[in-house]
PDB file of C-alpha atoms in Angstrom:
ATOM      1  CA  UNK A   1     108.786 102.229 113.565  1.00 47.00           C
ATOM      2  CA  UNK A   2     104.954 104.645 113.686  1.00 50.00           C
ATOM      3  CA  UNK A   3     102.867 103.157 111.234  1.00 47.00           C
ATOM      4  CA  UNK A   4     101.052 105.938 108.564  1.00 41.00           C
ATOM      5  CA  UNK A   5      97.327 106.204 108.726  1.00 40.00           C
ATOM      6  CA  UNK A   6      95.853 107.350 105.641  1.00 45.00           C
ATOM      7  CA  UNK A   7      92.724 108.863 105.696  1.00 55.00           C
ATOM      8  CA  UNK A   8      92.055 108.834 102.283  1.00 63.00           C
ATOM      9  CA  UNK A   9      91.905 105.956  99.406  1.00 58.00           C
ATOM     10  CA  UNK A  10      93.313 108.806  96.946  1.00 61.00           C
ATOM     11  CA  UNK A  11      96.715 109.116  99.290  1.00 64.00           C
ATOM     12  CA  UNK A  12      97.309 105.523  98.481  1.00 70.00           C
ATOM     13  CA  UNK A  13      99.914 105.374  96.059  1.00 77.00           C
ATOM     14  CA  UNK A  14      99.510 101.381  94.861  1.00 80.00           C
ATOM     15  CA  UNK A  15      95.633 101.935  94.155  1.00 88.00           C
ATOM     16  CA  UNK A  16      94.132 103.787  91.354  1.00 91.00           C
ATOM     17  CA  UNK A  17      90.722 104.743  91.540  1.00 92.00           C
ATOM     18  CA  UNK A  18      88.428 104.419  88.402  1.00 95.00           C
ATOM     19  CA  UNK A  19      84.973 105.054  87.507  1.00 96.00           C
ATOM     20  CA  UNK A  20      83.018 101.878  86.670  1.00 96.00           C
ATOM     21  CA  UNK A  21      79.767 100.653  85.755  1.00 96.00           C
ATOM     22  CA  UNK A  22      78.151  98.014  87.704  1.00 96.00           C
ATOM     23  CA  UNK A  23      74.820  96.154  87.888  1.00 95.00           C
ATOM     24  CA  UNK A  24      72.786  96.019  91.534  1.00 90.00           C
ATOM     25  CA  UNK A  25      70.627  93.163  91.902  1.00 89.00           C
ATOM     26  CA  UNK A  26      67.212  93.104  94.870  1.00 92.00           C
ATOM     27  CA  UNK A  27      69.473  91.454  97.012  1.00 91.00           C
ATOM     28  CA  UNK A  28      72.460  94.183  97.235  1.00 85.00           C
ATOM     29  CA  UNK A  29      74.797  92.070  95.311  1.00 89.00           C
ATOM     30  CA  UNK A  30      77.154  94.136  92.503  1.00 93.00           C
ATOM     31  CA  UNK A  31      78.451  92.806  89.165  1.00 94.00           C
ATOM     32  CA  UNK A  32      80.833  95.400  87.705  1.00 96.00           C
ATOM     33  CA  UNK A  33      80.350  95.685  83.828  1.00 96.00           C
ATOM     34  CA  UNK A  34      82.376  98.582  82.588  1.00 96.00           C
ATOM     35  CA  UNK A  35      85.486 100.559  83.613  1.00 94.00           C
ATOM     36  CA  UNK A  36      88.064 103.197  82.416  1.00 94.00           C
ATOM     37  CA  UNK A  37      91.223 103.094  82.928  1.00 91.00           C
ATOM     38  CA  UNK A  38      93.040 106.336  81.479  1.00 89.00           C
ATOM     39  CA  UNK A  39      90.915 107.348  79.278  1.00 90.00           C
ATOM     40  CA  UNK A  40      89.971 103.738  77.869  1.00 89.00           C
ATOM     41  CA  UNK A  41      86.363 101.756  78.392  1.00 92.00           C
ATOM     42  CA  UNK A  42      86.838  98.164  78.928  1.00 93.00           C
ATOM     43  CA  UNK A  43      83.699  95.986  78.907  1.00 94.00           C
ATOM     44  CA  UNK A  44      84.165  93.211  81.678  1.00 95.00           C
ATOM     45  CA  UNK A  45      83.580  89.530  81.245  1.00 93.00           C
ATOM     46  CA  UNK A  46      83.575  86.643  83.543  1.00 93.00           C
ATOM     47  CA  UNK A  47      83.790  88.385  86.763  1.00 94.00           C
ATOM     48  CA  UNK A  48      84.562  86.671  89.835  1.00 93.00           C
ATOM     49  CA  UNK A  49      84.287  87.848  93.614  1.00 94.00           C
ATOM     50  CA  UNK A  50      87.580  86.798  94.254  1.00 93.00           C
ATOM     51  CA  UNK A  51      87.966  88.345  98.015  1.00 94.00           C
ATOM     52  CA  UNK A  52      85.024  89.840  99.910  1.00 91.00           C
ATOM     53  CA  UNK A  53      85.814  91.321 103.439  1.00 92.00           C
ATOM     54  CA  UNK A  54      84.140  93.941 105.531  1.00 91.00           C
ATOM     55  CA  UNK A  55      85.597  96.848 103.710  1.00 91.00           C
ATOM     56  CA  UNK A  56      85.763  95.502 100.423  1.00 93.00           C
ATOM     57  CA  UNK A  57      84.800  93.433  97.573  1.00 95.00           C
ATOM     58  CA  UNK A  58      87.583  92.208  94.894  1.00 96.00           C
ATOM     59  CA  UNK A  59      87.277  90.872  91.939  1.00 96.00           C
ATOM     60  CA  UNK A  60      88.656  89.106  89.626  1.00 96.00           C
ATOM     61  CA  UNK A  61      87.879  89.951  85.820  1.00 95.00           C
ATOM     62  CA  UNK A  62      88.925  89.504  82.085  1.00 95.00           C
ATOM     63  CA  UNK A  63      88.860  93.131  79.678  1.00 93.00           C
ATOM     64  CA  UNK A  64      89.551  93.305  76.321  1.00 87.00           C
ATOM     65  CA  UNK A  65      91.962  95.876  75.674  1.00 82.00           C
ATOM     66  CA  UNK A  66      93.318  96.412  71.909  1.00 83.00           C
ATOM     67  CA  UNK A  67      92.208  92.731  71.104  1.00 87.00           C
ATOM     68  CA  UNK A  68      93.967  91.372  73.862  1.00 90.00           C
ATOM     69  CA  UNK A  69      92.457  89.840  76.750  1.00 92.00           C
ATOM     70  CA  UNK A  70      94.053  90.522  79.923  1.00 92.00           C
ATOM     71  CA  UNK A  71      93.303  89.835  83.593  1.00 94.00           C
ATOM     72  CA  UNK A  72      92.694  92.616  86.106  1.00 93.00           C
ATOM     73  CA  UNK A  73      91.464  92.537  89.726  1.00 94.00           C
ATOM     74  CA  UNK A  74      89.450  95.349  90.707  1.00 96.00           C
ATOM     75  CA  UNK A  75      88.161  96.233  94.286  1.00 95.00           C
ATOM     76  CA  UNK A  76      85.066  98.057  95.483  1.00 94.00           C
ATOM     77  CA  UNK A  77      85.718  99.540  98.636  1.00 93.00           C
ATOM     78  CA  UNK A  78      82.119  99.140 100.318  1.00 91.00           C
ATOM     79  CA  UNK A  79      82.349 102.571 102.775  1.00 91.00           C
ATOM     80  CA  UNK A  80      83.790 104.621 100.469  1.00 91.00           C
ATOM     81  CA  UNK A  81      81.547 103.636  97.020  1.00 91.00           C
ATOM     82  CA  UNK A  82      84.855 103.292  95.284  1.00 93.00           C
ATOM     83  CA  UNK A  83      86.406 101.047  92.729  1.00 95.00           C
ATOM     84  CA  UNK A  84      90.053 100.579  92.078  1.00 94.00           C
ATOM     85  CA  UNK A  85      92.859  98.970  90.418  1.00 94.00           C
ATOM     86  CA  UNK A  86      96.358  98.571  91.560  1.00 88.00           C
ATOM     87  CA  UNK A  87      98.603 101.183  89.744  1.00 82.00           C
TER      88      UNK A  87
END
């Protein structure tokens, strides 16, 4: 079976890509502090680097959404200057 190599983080179907807001510190380390999700701004809290690897920094973070806290784990892919969220 040929594998698929996609060329492009938009042609991946699982991943959503979403604009965020994130804090830079002198060292190059990133906090993100805001996203939006479909039309929705979420204020992060507590997050974790849950996975770093070459190509990309996950983490792990709570949102409040509607008064509901919920847990999400969004990735910055490092080449690309991308965030996402699996759809």
């Amino acid at each position: 079976m040929a594998g698929v190599v996609l060329r492009n983080l938009n042609e991946c179907n699982h991943l959503k890509i979403v604009p965020v807001i994130s804090s830079f510190d002198s060292k190059g380390n990133i906090v993100p502090l805001y996203l939006r999700v479909d039309g929705v701004s979420l204020k992060i809290y507590n997050p974790f680097l849950y996975e770093s690897t070459y190509e990309r920094l996950t983490f792990q973070c709570d949102v409040l959404d509607y008064n509901r806290v919920k847990q999400i784990r969004l990735s910055y892919h490092i080449e690309k200057h991308l965030w996402s969220v699996v759809n």
